PDB file of C-alpha atoms and ligand atoms in Angstrom:
ATOM      1  CA  MET A 901     102.183  76.712  95.238  1.00  0.00           C
ATOM      2  CA  ARG A 902     101.599  80.401  94.334  1.00  0.00           C
ATOM      3  CA  HIS A 903     101.184  83.449  96.489  1.00  0.00           C
ATOM      4  CA  CYS A 904      99.853  86.897  95.493  1.00  0.00           C
ATOM      5  CA  MET A 905     102.164  89.652  96.747  1.00  0.00           C
ATOM      6  CA  SER A 906     101.925  92.123  93.841  1.00  0.00           C
ATOM      7  CA  PRO A 907      99.835  92.385  90.730  1.00  0.00           C
ATOM      8  CA  LEU A 908     103.044  91.658  88.785  1.00  0.00           C
ATOM      9  CA  ASP A 909     102.925  88.039  90.130  1.00  0.00           C
ATOM     10  CA  PHE A 910     100.428  87.415  87.275  1.00  0.00           C
ATOM     11  CA  SER A 911     101.048  87.820  83.602  1.00  0.00           C
ATOM     12  CA  ILE A 912      98.627  89.821  81.410  1.00  0.00           C
ATOM     13  CA  GLU A 913      97.177  86.528  80.151  1.00  0.00           C
ATOM     14  CA  GLU A 914      96.681  85.207  83.671  1.00  0.00           C
ATOM     15  CA  LEU A 915      95.041  88.439  84.726  1.00  0.00           C
ATOM     16  CA  ASP A 916      92.757  88.220  81.697  1.00  0.00           C
ATOM     17  CA  GLN A 917      91.798  84.677  82.632  1.00  0.00           C
ATOM     18  CA  MET A 918      91.050  85.719  86.166  1.00  0.00           C
ATOM     19  CA  MET A 919      88.985  88.703  85.114  1.00  0.00           C
ATOM     20  CA  ASP A 920      87.071  86.468  82.616  1.00  0.00           C
ATOM     21  CA  LEU A 921      86.393  84.068  85.444  1.00  0.00           C
ATOM     22  CA  ALA A 922      85.102  86.985  87.592  1.00  0.00           C
ATOM     23  CA  ALA A 923      82.786  87.944  84.765  1.00  0.00           C
ATOM     24  CA  ARG A 924      81.471  84.324  84.535  1.00  0.00           C
ATOM     25  CA  ILE A 925      80.973  84.345  88.334  1.00  0.00           C
ATOM     26  CA  GLU A 926      78.985  87.593  88.117  1.00  0.00           C
ATOM     27  CA  LYS A 927      76.626  86.042  85.470  1.00  0.00           C
ATOM     28  CA  ASN A 928      76.114  82.744  87.311  1.00  0.00           C
ATOM     29  CA  PRO A 929      76.953  82.907  91.026  1.00  0.00           C
ATOM     30  CA  GLU A 930      75.054  79.732  91.806  1.00  0.00           C
ATOM     31  CA  GLY A 931      77.378  77.801  89.487  1.00  0.00           C
ATOM     32  CA  TYR A 932      80.285  78.555  91.935  1.00  0.00           C
ATOM     33  CA  ALA A 933      78.435  78.204  95.216  1.00  0.00           C
ATOM     34  CA  HIS A 934      80.149  74.947  96.175  1.00  0.00           C
ATOM     35  CA  VAL A 935      83.497  74.932  94.390  1.00  0.00           C
ATOM     36  CA  CYS A 936      85.334  75.571  97.699  1.00  0.00           C
ATOM     37  CA  ASP A 937      83.226  73.374 100.007  1.00  0.00           C
ATOM     38  CA  ARG A 938      85.197  72.538 103.158  1.00  0.00           C
ATOM     39  CA  LYS A 939      88.042  74.930 102.288  1.00  0.00           C
ATOM     40  CA  LYS A 940      88.952  77.658 104.752  1.00  0.00           C
ATOM     41  CA  ILE A 941      90.395  81.150 104.356  1.00  0.00           C
ATOM     42  CA  ALA A 942      92.219  82.767 107.227  1.00  0.00           C
ATOM     43  CA  THR A 943      92.035  86.572 107.238  1.00  0.00           C
ATOM     44  CA  LEU A 944      94.898  87.915 109.340  1.00  0.00           C
ATOM     45  CA  PHE A 945      94.374  91.576 109.665  1.00  0.00           C
ATOM     46  CA  TYR A 946      96.942  93.529 111.739  1.00  0.00           C
ATOM     47  CA  GLU A 947      95.421  96.810 110.524  1.00  0.00           C
ATOM     48  CA  PRO A 948      91.866  98.021 110.403  1.00  0.00           C
ATOM     49  CA  SER A 949      89.773  97.215 107.298  1.00  0.00           C
ATOM     50  CA  THR A 950      86.181  96.879 106.398  1.00  0.00           C
ATOM     51  CA  ARG A 951      85.968  96.270 102.702  1.00  0.00           C
ATOM     52  CA  THR A 952      89.005  94.200 102.097  1.00  0.00           C
ATOM     53  CA  ARG A 953      88.528  91.725 104.941  1.00  0.00           C
ATOM     54  CA  LEU A 954      84.820  91.345 104.566  1.00  0.00           C
ATOM     55  CA  SER A 955      85.219  91.126 100.778  1.00  0.00           C
ATOM     56  CA  PHE A 956      87.642  88.196 101.230  1.00  0.00           C
ATOM     57  CA  GLU A 957      85.349  86.547 103.728  1.00  0.00           C
ATOM     58  CA  THR A 958      82.261  87.076 101.479  1.00  0.00           C
ATOM     59  CA  ALA A 959      84.185  85.705  98.485  1.00  0.00           C
ATOM     60  CA  MET A 960      85.056  82.462 100.376  1.00  0.00           C
ATOM     61  CA  LEU A 961      81.529  82.148 101.780  1.00  0.00           C
ATOM     62  CA  ASN A 962      80.127  82.579  98.254  1.00  0.00           C
ATOM     63  CA  LEU A 963      82.322  79.777  97.039  1.00  0.00           C
ATOM     64  CA  GLY A 964      80.945  77.417  99.764  1.00  0.00           C
ATOM     65  CA  GLY A 965      84.070  77.754 101.972  1.00  0.00           C
ATOM     66  CA  GLN A 966      84.534  78.923 105.532  1.00  0.00           C
ATOM     67  CA  VAL A 967      86.361  81.711 107.291  1.00  0.00           C
ATOM     68  CA  ILE A 968      88.632  82.102 110.334  1.00  0.00           C
ATOM     69  CA  GLY A 969      90.822  84.969 111.351  1.00  0.00           C
ATOM     70  CA  PHE A 970      91.286  88.096 113.378  1.00  0.00           C
ATOM     71  CA  SER A 971      90.639  91.760 112.585  1.00  0.00           C
ATOM     72  CA  SER A 972      93.217  93.556 114.754  1.00  0.00           C
ATOM     73  CA  ALA A 973      96.720  92.943 116.003  1.00  0.00           C
ATOM     74  CA  GLN A 974      95.395  93.487 119.570  1.00  0.00           C
ATOM     75  CA  SER A 975      93.081  90.451 119.302  1.00  0.00           C
ATOM     76  CA  SER A 976      95.838  88.157 117.950  1.00  0.00           C
ATOM     77  CA  SER A 977      99.018  86.663 119.461  1.00  0.00           C
ATOM     78  CA  ALA A 978     100.928  89.485 117.858  1.00  0.00           C
ATOM     79  CA  SER A 979     100.053  91.355 121.022  1.00  0.00           C
ATOM     80  CA  LYS A 980     102.067  88.660 122.896  1.00  0.00           C
ATOM     81  CA  GLY A 981     105.016  89.228 120.613  1.00  0.00           C
ATOM     82  CA  GLU A 982     104.522  86.345 118.176  1.00  0.00           C
ATOM     83  CA  SER A 983     106.277  86.874 114.808  1.00  0.00           C
ATOM     84  CA  VAL A 984     104.451  86.871 111.488  1.00  0.00           C
ATOM     85  CA  ALA A 985     106.574  83.839 110.503  1.00  0.00           C
ATOM     86  CA  ASP A 986     105.392  81.864 113.496  1.00  0.00           C
ATOM     87  CA  THR A 987     101.752  82.947 113.034  1.00  0.00           C
ATOM     88  CA  ILE A 988     101.652  81.776 109.453  1.00  0.00           C
ATOM     89  CA  ARG A 989     103.205  78.364 110.331  1.00  0.00           C
ATOM     90  CA  VAL A 990     100.450  77.888 112.822  1.00  0.00           C
ATOM     91  CA  ILE A 991      97.721  79.158 110.474  1.00  0.00           C
ATOM     92  CA  SER A 992      99.027  76.790 107.785  1.00  0.00           C
ATOM     93  CA  CYS A 993      97.777  73.969 109.999  1.00  0.00           C
ATOM     94  CA  PHE A 994      94.240  75.483 110.210  1.00  0.00           C
ATOM     95  CA  ALA A 995      93.420  77.003 106.815  1.00  0.00           C
ATOM     96  CA  ASP A 996      93.906  76.350 103.094  1.00  0.00           C
ATOM     97  CA  ILE A 997      94.689  79.944 102.131  1.00  0.00           C
ATOM     98  CA  ALA A 998      95.474  83.209 104.023  1.00  0.00           C
ATOM     99  CA  ALA A 999      95.009  86.925 103.297  1.00  0.00           C
ATOM    100  CA  ILE A1000      97.243  89.167 105.346  1.00  0.00           C
ATOM    101  CA  ARG A1001      97.147  92.863 105.946  1.00  0.00           C
ATOM    102  CA  HIS A1002      99.976  94.465 107.905  1.00  0.00           C
ATOM    103  CA  PRO A1003     101.210  98.032 108.617  1.00  0.00           C
ATOM    104  CA  LYS A1004     104.821  96.943 107.856  1.00  0.00           C
ATOM    105  CA  GLU A1005     105.802  96.805 104.228  1.00  0.00           C
ATOM    106  CA  GLY A1006     106.930  93.334 103.242  1.00  0.00           C
ATOM    107  CA  ALA A1007     105.278  91.522 106.133  1.00  0.00           C
ATOM    108  CA  PRO A1008     103.023  89.398 103.869  1.00  0.00           C
ATOM    109  CA  TYR A1009     106.095  88.469 101.902  1.00  0.00           C
ATOM    110  CA  VAL A1010     107.915  87.302 104.992  1.00  0.00           C
ATOM    111  CA  ALA A1011     104.797  85.232 105.823  1.00  0.00           C
ATOM    112  CA  SER A1012     104.809  83.684 102.348  1.00  0.00           C
ATOM    113  CA  LEU A1013     108.387  82.477 102.906  1.00  0.00           C
ATOM    114  CA  HIS A1014     107.297  80.411 105.938  1.00  0.00           C
ATOM    115  CA  SER A1015     103.889  79.338 104.679  1.00  0.00           C
ATOM    116  CA  SER A1016     102.697  76.003 103.371  1.00  0.00           C
ATOM    117  CA  ILE A1017      99.452  77.577 102.083  1.00  0.00           C
ATOM    118  CA  PRO A1018      99.024  80.381  99.476  1.00  0.00           C
ATOM    119  CA  VAL A1019      99.342  83.824 101.015  1.00  0.00           C
ATOM    120  CA  ILE A1020      97.623  86.891  99.638  1.00  0.00           C
ATOM    121  CA  ASN A1021      98.939  90.397 100.415  1.00  0.00           C
ATOM    122  CA  ALA A1022      95.848  92.289 101.561  1.00  0.00           C
ATOM    123  CA  GLY A1023      97.791  95.566 101.899  1.00  0.00           C
ATOM    124  CA  ASP A1024     101.263  96.178 103.400  1.00  0.00           C
ATOM    125  CA  GLY A1025     101.906  99.632 104.739  1.00  0.00           C
ATOM    126  CA  GLY A1026     102.283 102.205 101.976  1.00  0.00           C
ATOM    127  CA  HIS A1027     103.594  99.565  99.587  1.00  0.00           C
ATOM    128  CA  GLN A1028     101.236  97.375  97.626  1.00  0.00           C
ATOM    129  CA  HIS A1029      97.550  96.355  97.613  1.00  0.00           C
ATOM    130  CA  PRO A1030      97.293  93.823  94.770  1.00  0.00           C
ATOM    131  CA  THR A1031      93.695  92.677  95.266  1.00  0.00           C
ATOM    132  CA  GLN A1032      92.506  96.338  95.242  1.00  0.00           C
ATOM    133  CA  THR A1033      94.301  96.581  91.907  1.00  0.00           C
ATOM    134  CA  LEU A1034      92.617  93.458  90.591  1.00  0.00           C
ATOM    135  CA  THR A1035      89.348  95.089  91.714  1.00  0.00           C
ATOM    136  CA  ASP A1036      90.151  98.378  90.017  1.00  0.00           C
ATOM    137  CA  MET A1037      91.243  96.687  86.783  1.00  0.00           C
ATOM    138  CA  THR A1038      88.160  94.490  86.694  1.00  0.00           C
ATOM    139  CA  THR A1039      85.979  97.504  87.194  1.00  0.00           C
ATOM    140  CA  ILE A1040      87.675  99.445  84.460  1.00  0.00           C
ATOM    141  CA  ARG A1041      87.511  96.545  82.078  1.00  0.00           C
ATOM    142  CA  GLN A1042      83.829  95.864  82.772  1.00  0.00           C
ATOM    143  CA  ILE A1043      82.835  99.499  82.401  1.00  0.00           C
ATOM    144  CA  LYS A1044      85.154 100.640  79.586  1.00  0.00           C
ATOM    145  CA  GLY A1045      85.475  97.339  77.912  1.00  0.00           C
ATOM    146  CA  ARG A1046      89.271  97.597  77.781  1.00  0.00           C
ATOM    147  CA  LEU A1047      92.453  98.259  79.796  1.00  0.00           C
ATOM    148  CA  THR A1048      94.301  99.905  76.876  1.00  0.00           C
ATOM    149  CA  ASP A1049      94.303 103.426  75.444  1.00  0.00           C
ATOM    150  CA  LEU A1050      93.050 105.231  78.510  1.00  0.00           C
ATOM    151  CA  THR A1051      93.907 108.457  80.238  1.00  0.00           C
ATOM    152  CA  ILE A1052      93.813 107.787  83.961  1.00  0.00           C
ATOM    153  CA  GLY A1053      93.878 110.557  86.558  1.00  0.00           C
ATOM    154  CA  LEU A1054      95.063 109.544  90.007  1.00  0.00           C
ATOM    155  CA  CYS A1055      94.184 112.128  92.579  1.00  0.00           C
ATOM    156  CA  GLY A1056      94.966 112.764  96.234  1.00  0.00           C
ATOM    157  CA  ASP A1057      97.557 111.069  98.385  1.00  0.00           C
ATOM    158  CA  LEU A1058      99.889 109.561  95.813  1.00  0.00           C
ATOM    159  CA  LYS A1059     102.786 109.402  98.300  1.00  0.00           C
ATOM    160  CA  PHE A1060     101.305 107.032 100.859  1.00  0.00           C
ATOM    161  CA  GLY A1061      98.438 105.512  98.887  1.00  0.00           C
ATOM    162  CA  ARG A1062      99.325 101.901  98.271  1.00  0.00           C
ATOM    163  CA  THR A1063      96.409 101.384  95.953  1.00  0.00           C
ATOM    164  CA  VAL A1064      97.871 103.920  93.629  1.00  0.00           C
ATOM    165  CA  HIS A1065     101.303 102.374  93.653  1.00  0.00           C
ATOM    166  CA  SER A1066      99.908  98.936  92.841  1.00  0.00           C
ATOM    167  CA  LEU A1067      97.520 100.203  90.140  1.00  0.00           C
ATOM    168  CA  ILE A1068     100.328 102.072  88.317  1.00  0.00           C
ATOM    169  CA  SER A1069     102.725  99.191  88.446  1.00  0.00           C
ATOM    170  CA  SER A1070     100.111  96.903  86.902  1.00  0.00           C
ATOM    171  CA  LEU A1071      98.665  99.231  84.238  1.00  0.00           C
ATOM    172  CA  VAL A1072     101.993 100.275  82.781  1.00  0.00           C
ATOM    173  CA  ARG A1073     101.980  96.871  81.081  1.00  0.00           C
ATOM    174  CA  TYR A1074      99.078  97.825  78.853  1.00  0.00           C
ATOM    175  CA  PRO A1075      99.596  99.837  75.587  1.00  0.00           C
ATOM    176  CA  GLY A1076      98.147 103.364  75.302  1.00  0.00           C
ATOM    177  CA  ILE A1077      97.970 104.111  79.035  1.00  0.00           C
ATOM    178  CA  ARG A1078      98.672 107.703  80.090  1.00  0.00           C
ATOM    179  CA  PHE A1079      98.528 108.951  83.651  1.00  0.00           C
ATOM    180  CA  ILE A1080      97.821 112.361  85.052  1.00  0.00           C
ATOM    181  CA  LEU A1081      99.097 112.450  88.670  1.00  0.00           C
ATOM    182  CA  ILE A1082      97.124 114.956  90.599  1.00  0.00           C
ATOM    183  CA  SER A1083      98.424 115.753  94.082  1.00  0.00           C
ATOM    184  CA  PRO A1084      99.718 118.522  96.302  1.00  0.00           C
ATOM    185  CA  GLU A1085     103.485 118.995  96.248  1.00  0.00           C
ATOM    186  CA  GLU A1086     103.866 117.253  99.570  1.00  0.00           C
ATOM    187  CA  LEU A1087     101.982 114.159  98.481  1.00  0.00           C
ATOM    188  CA  ARG A1088     103.588 113.486  95.099  1.00  0.00           C
ATOM    189  CA  ILE A1089     104.203 110.010  93.876  1.00  0.00           C
ATOM    190  CA  PRO A1090     107.329 108.400  95.416  1.00  0.00           C
ATOM    191  CA  ASP A1091     110.563 108.627  93.363  1.00  0.00           C
ATOM    192  CA  TYR A1092     110.751 104.861  92.960  1.00  0.00           C
ATOM    193  CA  VAL A1093     107.363 104.814  91.205  1.00  0.00           C
ATOM    194  CA  ARG A1094     108.339 107.678  88.952  1.00  0.00           C
ATOM    195  CA  GLU A1095     111.778 106.338  88.058  1.00  0.00           C
ATOM    196  CA  ASP A1096     111.519 102.553  88.237  1.00  0.00           C
ATOM    197  CA  ILE A1097     108.004 102.123  87.033  1.00  0.00           C
ATOM    198  CA  LEU A1098     106.889 105.109  84.864  1.00  0.00           C
ATOM    199  CA  ASN A1099     110.103 106.299  83.353  1.00  0.00           C
ATOM    200  CA  LYS A1100     111.547 102.826  82.907  1.00  0.00           C
ATOM    201  CA  ASN A1101     108.523 101.648  80.992  1.00  0.00           C
ATOM    202  CA  HIS A1102     108.359 104.914  78.955  1.00  0.00           C
ATOM    203  CA  VAL A1103     104.823 105.532  80.134  1.00  0.00           C
ATOM    204  CA  PRO A1104     103.594 109.063  79.450  1.00  0.00           C
ATOM    205  CA  TYR A1105     102.513 111.008  82.568  1.00  0.00           C
ATOM    206  CA  GLU A1106     102.034 114.499  83.823  1.00  0.00           C
ATOM    207  CA  GLU A1107     102.108 115.752  87.385  1.00  0.00           C
ATOM    208  CA  VAL A1108      99.661 118.533  88.190  1.00  0.00           C
ATOM    209  CA  ILE A1109      98.268 120.195  91.270  1.00  0.00           C
ATOM    210  CA  ARG A1110      94.896 121.404  90.081  1.00  0.00           C
ATOM    211  CA  LEU A1111      92.181 118.758  89.633  1.00  0.00           C
ATOM    212  CA  GLU A1112      90.211 121.155  87.416  1.00  0.00           C
ATOM    213  CA  ASP A1113      93.033 121.222  84.850  1.00  0.00           C
ATOM    214  CA  ALA A1114      93.050 117.487  84.492  1.00  0.00           C
ATOM    215  CA  MET A1115      89.293 116.767  84.570  1.00  0.00           C
ATOM    216  CA  PRO A1116      88.416 117.325  80.884  1.00  0.00           C
ATOM    217  CA  GLN A1117      91.018 114.854  79.671  1.00  0.00           C
ATOM    218  CA  LEU A1118      90.203 111.846  81.814  1.00  0.00           C
ATOM    219  CA  ASP A1119      88.717 108.470  80.896  1.00  0.00           C
ATOM    220  CA  VAL A1120      89.056 107.388  84.511  1.00  0.00           C
ATOM    221  CA  LEU A1121      89.368 109.490  87.645  1.00  0.00           C
ATOM    222  CA  TYR A1122      90.687 107.540  90.627  1.00  0.00           C
ATOM    223  CA  MET A1123      90.197 109.520  93.787  1.00  0.00           C
ATOM    224  CA  THR A1124      92.009 108.621  97.018  1.00  0.00           C
ATOM    225  CA  ARG A1125      91.842 109.483 100.681  1.00  0.00           C
ATOM    226  CA  VAL A1126      94.710 111.222 102.472  1.00  0.00           C
ATOM    227  CA  GLN A1127      96.324 108.458 104.488  1.00  0.00           C
ATOM    228  CA  ARG A1128      96.106 109.893 107.949  1.00  0.00           C
ATOM    229  CA  GLU A1129      97.699 106.821 109.672  1.00  0.00           C
ATOM    230  CA  ARG A1130     100.881 107.171 107.671  1.00  0.00           C
ATOM    231  CA  PHE A1131     101.510 110.866 108.525  1.00  0.00           C
ATOM    232  CA  PHE A1132     104.209 111.707 110.986  1.00  0.00           C
ATOM    233  CA  ASN A1133     102.197 114.604 112.555  1.00  0.00           C
ATOM    234  CA  GLU A1134      98.559 115.516 112.723  1.00  0.00           C
ATOM    235  CA  GLU A1135      99.211 119.134 111.664  1.00  0.00           C
ATOM    236  CA  ASP A1136     100.390 118.103 108.229  1.00  0.00           C
ATOM    237  CA  TYR A1137      97.327 115.816 107.871  1.00  0.00           C
ATOM    238  CA  VAL A1138      94.910 118.573 108.732  1.00  0.00           C
ATOM    239  CA  ARG A1139      96.592 120.855 106.242  1.00  0.00           C
ATOM    240  CA  MET A1140      96.292 118.238 103.441  1.00  0.00           C
ATOM    241  CA  LYS A1141      93.028 116.500 104.162  1.00  0.00           C
ATOM    242  CA  ASP A1142      90.618 118.680 102.259  1.00  0.00           C
ATOM    243  CA  PHE A1143      92.979 119.618  99.444  1.00  0.00           C
ATOM    244  CA  TYR A1144      90.682 117.929  96.866  1.00  0.00           C
ATOM    245  CA  ILE A1145      86.900 117.761  97.136  1.00  0.00           C
ATOM    246  CA  LEU A1146      85.193 116.372  94.054  1.00  0.00           C
ATOM    247  CA  ASP A1147      81.676 117.757  93.898  1.00  0.00           C
ATOM    248  CA  SER A1148      78.905 118.019  91.325  1.00  0.00           C
ATOM    249  CA  GLU A1149      80.162 121.433  90.207  1.00  0.00           C
ATOM    250  CA  LYS A1150      83.662 119.921  89.290  1.00  0.00           C
ATOM    251  CA  MET A1151      81.929 116.948  87.668  1.00  0.00           C
ATOM    252  CA  LYS A1152      80.591 119.355  85.096  1.00  0.00           C
ATOM    253  CA  LEU A1153      84.227 119.541  83.782  1.00  0.00           C
ATOM    254  CA  ALA A1154      84.446 115.754  83.317  1.00  0.00           C
ATOM    255  CA  ARG A1155      83.711 113.913  80.103  1.00  0.00           C
ATOM    256  CA  PRO A1156      80.251 112.438  79.797  1.00  0.00           C
ATOM    257  CA  ASP A1157      81.837 108.969  79.872  1.00  0.00           C
ATOM    258  CA  CYS A1158      84.419 109.552  82.612  1.00  0.00           C
ATOM    259  CA  THR A1159      84.447 106.765  85.196  1.00  0.00           C
ATOM    260  CA  VAL A1160      85.010 107.915  88.791  1.00  0.00           C
ATOM    261  CA  LEU A1161      86.560 105.265  91.060  1.00  0.00           C
ATOM    262  CA  HIS A1162      87.692 105.319  94.711  1.00  0.00           C
ATOM    263  CA  PRO A1163      89.104 102.319  96.707  1.00  0.00           C
ATOM    264  CA  LEU A1164      87.056 103.581  99.708  1.00  0.00           C
ATOM    265  CA  PRO A1165      86.853 104.439 102.605  1.00  0.00           C
ATOM    266  CA  ARG A1166      85.901 108.018 101.459  1.00  0.00           C
ATOM    267  CA  VAL A1167      86.392 110.818 103.877  1.00  0.00           C
ATOM    268  CA  ASN A1168      85.685 114.281 102.282  1.00  0.00           C
ATOM    269  CA  GLU A1169      87.374 113.899  98.926  1.00  0.00           C
ATOM    270  CA  ILE A1170      84.166 113.023  97.141  1.00  0.00           C
ATOM    271  CA  SER A1171      81.117 114.908  98.079  1.00  0.00           C
ATOM    272  CA  VAL A1172      77.968 112.793  98.577  1.00  0.00           C
ATOM    273  CA  ASP A1173      76.253 114.796  95.893  1.00  0.00           C
ATOM    274  CA  VAL A1174      78.371 113.003  93.316  1.00  0.00           C
ATOM    275  CA  ASP A1175      77.047 109.520  94.351  1.00  0.00           C
ATOM    276  CA  ASN A1176      73.974 109.708  92.134  1.00  0.00           C
ATOM    277  CA  ASP A1177      75.961 110.749  89.103  1.00  0.00           C
ATOM    278  CA  PRO A1178      75.914 107.838  86.671  1.00  0.00           C
ATOM    279  CA  ARG A1179      79.710 108.327  86.247  1.00  0.00           C
ATOM    280  CA  ALA A1180      80.274 107.561  89.900  1.00  0.00           C
ATOM    281  CA  CYS A1181      81.264 103.878  89.968  1.00  0.00           C
ATOM    282  CA  TYR A1182      82.874 103.431  93.395  1.00  0.00           C
ATOM    283  CA  PHE A1183      80.105 101.311  94.864  1.00  0.00           C
ATOM    284  CA  ARG A1184      80.000  99.042  91.761  1.00  0.00           C
ATOM    285  CA  GLN A1185      83.734  98.733  92.266  1.00  0.00           C
ATOM    286  CA  VAL A1186      83.109  97.155  95.689  1.00  0.00           C
ATOM    287  CA  GLN A1187      80.925  94.498  94.102  1.00  0.00           C
ATOM    288  CA  TYR A1188      83.524  93.676  91.441  1.00  0.00           C
ATOM    289  CA  GLY A1189      86.002  93.286  94.365  1.00  0.00           C
ATOM    290  CA  VAL A1190      84.042  90.245  95.566  1.00  0.00           C
ATOM    291  CA  TYR A1191      83.882  88.573  92.202  1.00  0.00           C
ATOM    292  CA  ILE A1192      87.603  89.070  91.479  1.00  0.00           C
ATOM    293  CA  ARG A1193      88.555  87.804  94.997  1.00  0.00           C
ATOM    294  CA  MET A1194      86.466  84.724  94.317  1.00  0.00           C
ATOM    295  CA  ALA A1195      88.357  84.259  91.052  1.00  0.00           C
ATOM    296  CA  LEU A1196      91.710  84.802  92.812  1.00  0.00           C
ATOM    297  CA  ILE A1197      90.921  82.249  95.592  1.00  0.00           C
ATOM    298  CA  MET A1198      89.895  79.695  92.929  1.00  0.00           C
ATOM    299  CA  THR A1199      93.040  80.319  90.982  1.00  0.00           C
ATOM    300  CA  LEU A1200      95.417  80.069  93.969  1.00  0.00           C
ATOM    301  CA  LEU A1201      93.664  77.005  95.261  1.00  0.00           C
ATOM    302  CA  GLU A1202      93.687  75.490  91.774  1.00  0.00           C
ATOM    303  CA  VAL A1203      89.997  74.768  92.014  1.00  0.00           C
ATOM    304  CA  ASN A1204      88.306  73.753  88.846  1.00  0.00           C
ATOM    305  CA  GLU A1205      84.941  75.235  87.648  1.00  0.00           C
TER     306      GLU A1205
HETATM  307  C1  NCD B1849      92.476 101.176 100.744  1.00  0.00           C
HETATM  308  C2  NCD B1849      93.648 100.648 101.580  1.00  0.00           C
HETATM  309  O1  NCD B1849      93.444  99.966 102.549  1.00  0.00           O
HETATM  310  O2  NCD B1849      94.741 100.930 101.138  1.00  0.00           O
HETATM  311  N1  NCD B1849      91.271 100.676 101.207  1.00  0.00           N
HETATM  312  C3  NCD B1849      90.843  99.436 100.700  1.00  0.00           C
HETATM  313  O3  NCD B1849      91.500  98.450 100.825  1.00  0.00           O
HETATM  314  N2  NCD B1849      89.663  99.451 100.081  1.00  0.00           N
HETATM  315  C4  NCD B1849      92.397 102.608 100.600  1.00  0.00           C
HETATM  316  C5  NCD B1849      92.496 103.465 101.876  1.00  0.00           C
HETATM  317  O4  NCD B1849      92.497 102.920 102.983  1.00  0.00           O
HETATM  318  O5  NCD B1849      92.439 104.652 101.658  1.00  0.00           O
END
């Protein structure tokens, strides 16, 4: 039995197979409408979410399966003091697969050690968010036609943004990838990502503060929200929150084929006047998130087409 804790749990070949499956699902959704009949997914969300939880639930419903779960720690037995280990043992009796989001880094991993069903990490603290990475990679592959030879700008809260940490750790495995890390000094990428992932894999990167300087070079611009819930004090958040605002004026600096992504939710970092720019792909990205989660569920449940 396999779990999905990090994008590195899958080889490049396995990721390719999963993304190919997502593309087949996109072309022929009816063909997959019953492959998970009578299977259940449990979505165990100890932290707020709209996209990720509903995307998992939609994915399972699209496959003919069913959904159980909770959407906040308050509405689960965690509020009575139950451990994640006990909760997953219980859920293993109810469901065939589980997706867990938790504010503590490593909590989904602890769950996987006690689980008799596949566990998917749906985001653990500031650590990893592998299914957002699968979504981001699928989107880039569908729009650009490749995951190699790309200059990717990651902009915003690179310190606390788990989507950024996951995306970097996965993309360093592809040749010709170069990163431009755009953040204020206070929100730079953590040392472990710089040392253990970028430097260790000899991946070229630059760290810059001004978005304008990076814009003209980028094939992909990945904007992120400042992660308010992970700040120690509100004052620092308020100082940082509007550091970057991508608007139609700044988009003039971007290449005609630049792809703008954002894991969402957006706060102020992308002005709504960018939404109609054909290079703005963050809502398409949400749609790809459903297809790739369908492919992931099928893969972990070993369901045949
Ligand atoms: C991201 C997350 O939860 O880390 N959202 C998501 O899953 N789509 C990004 C964020 O919350 O900023």
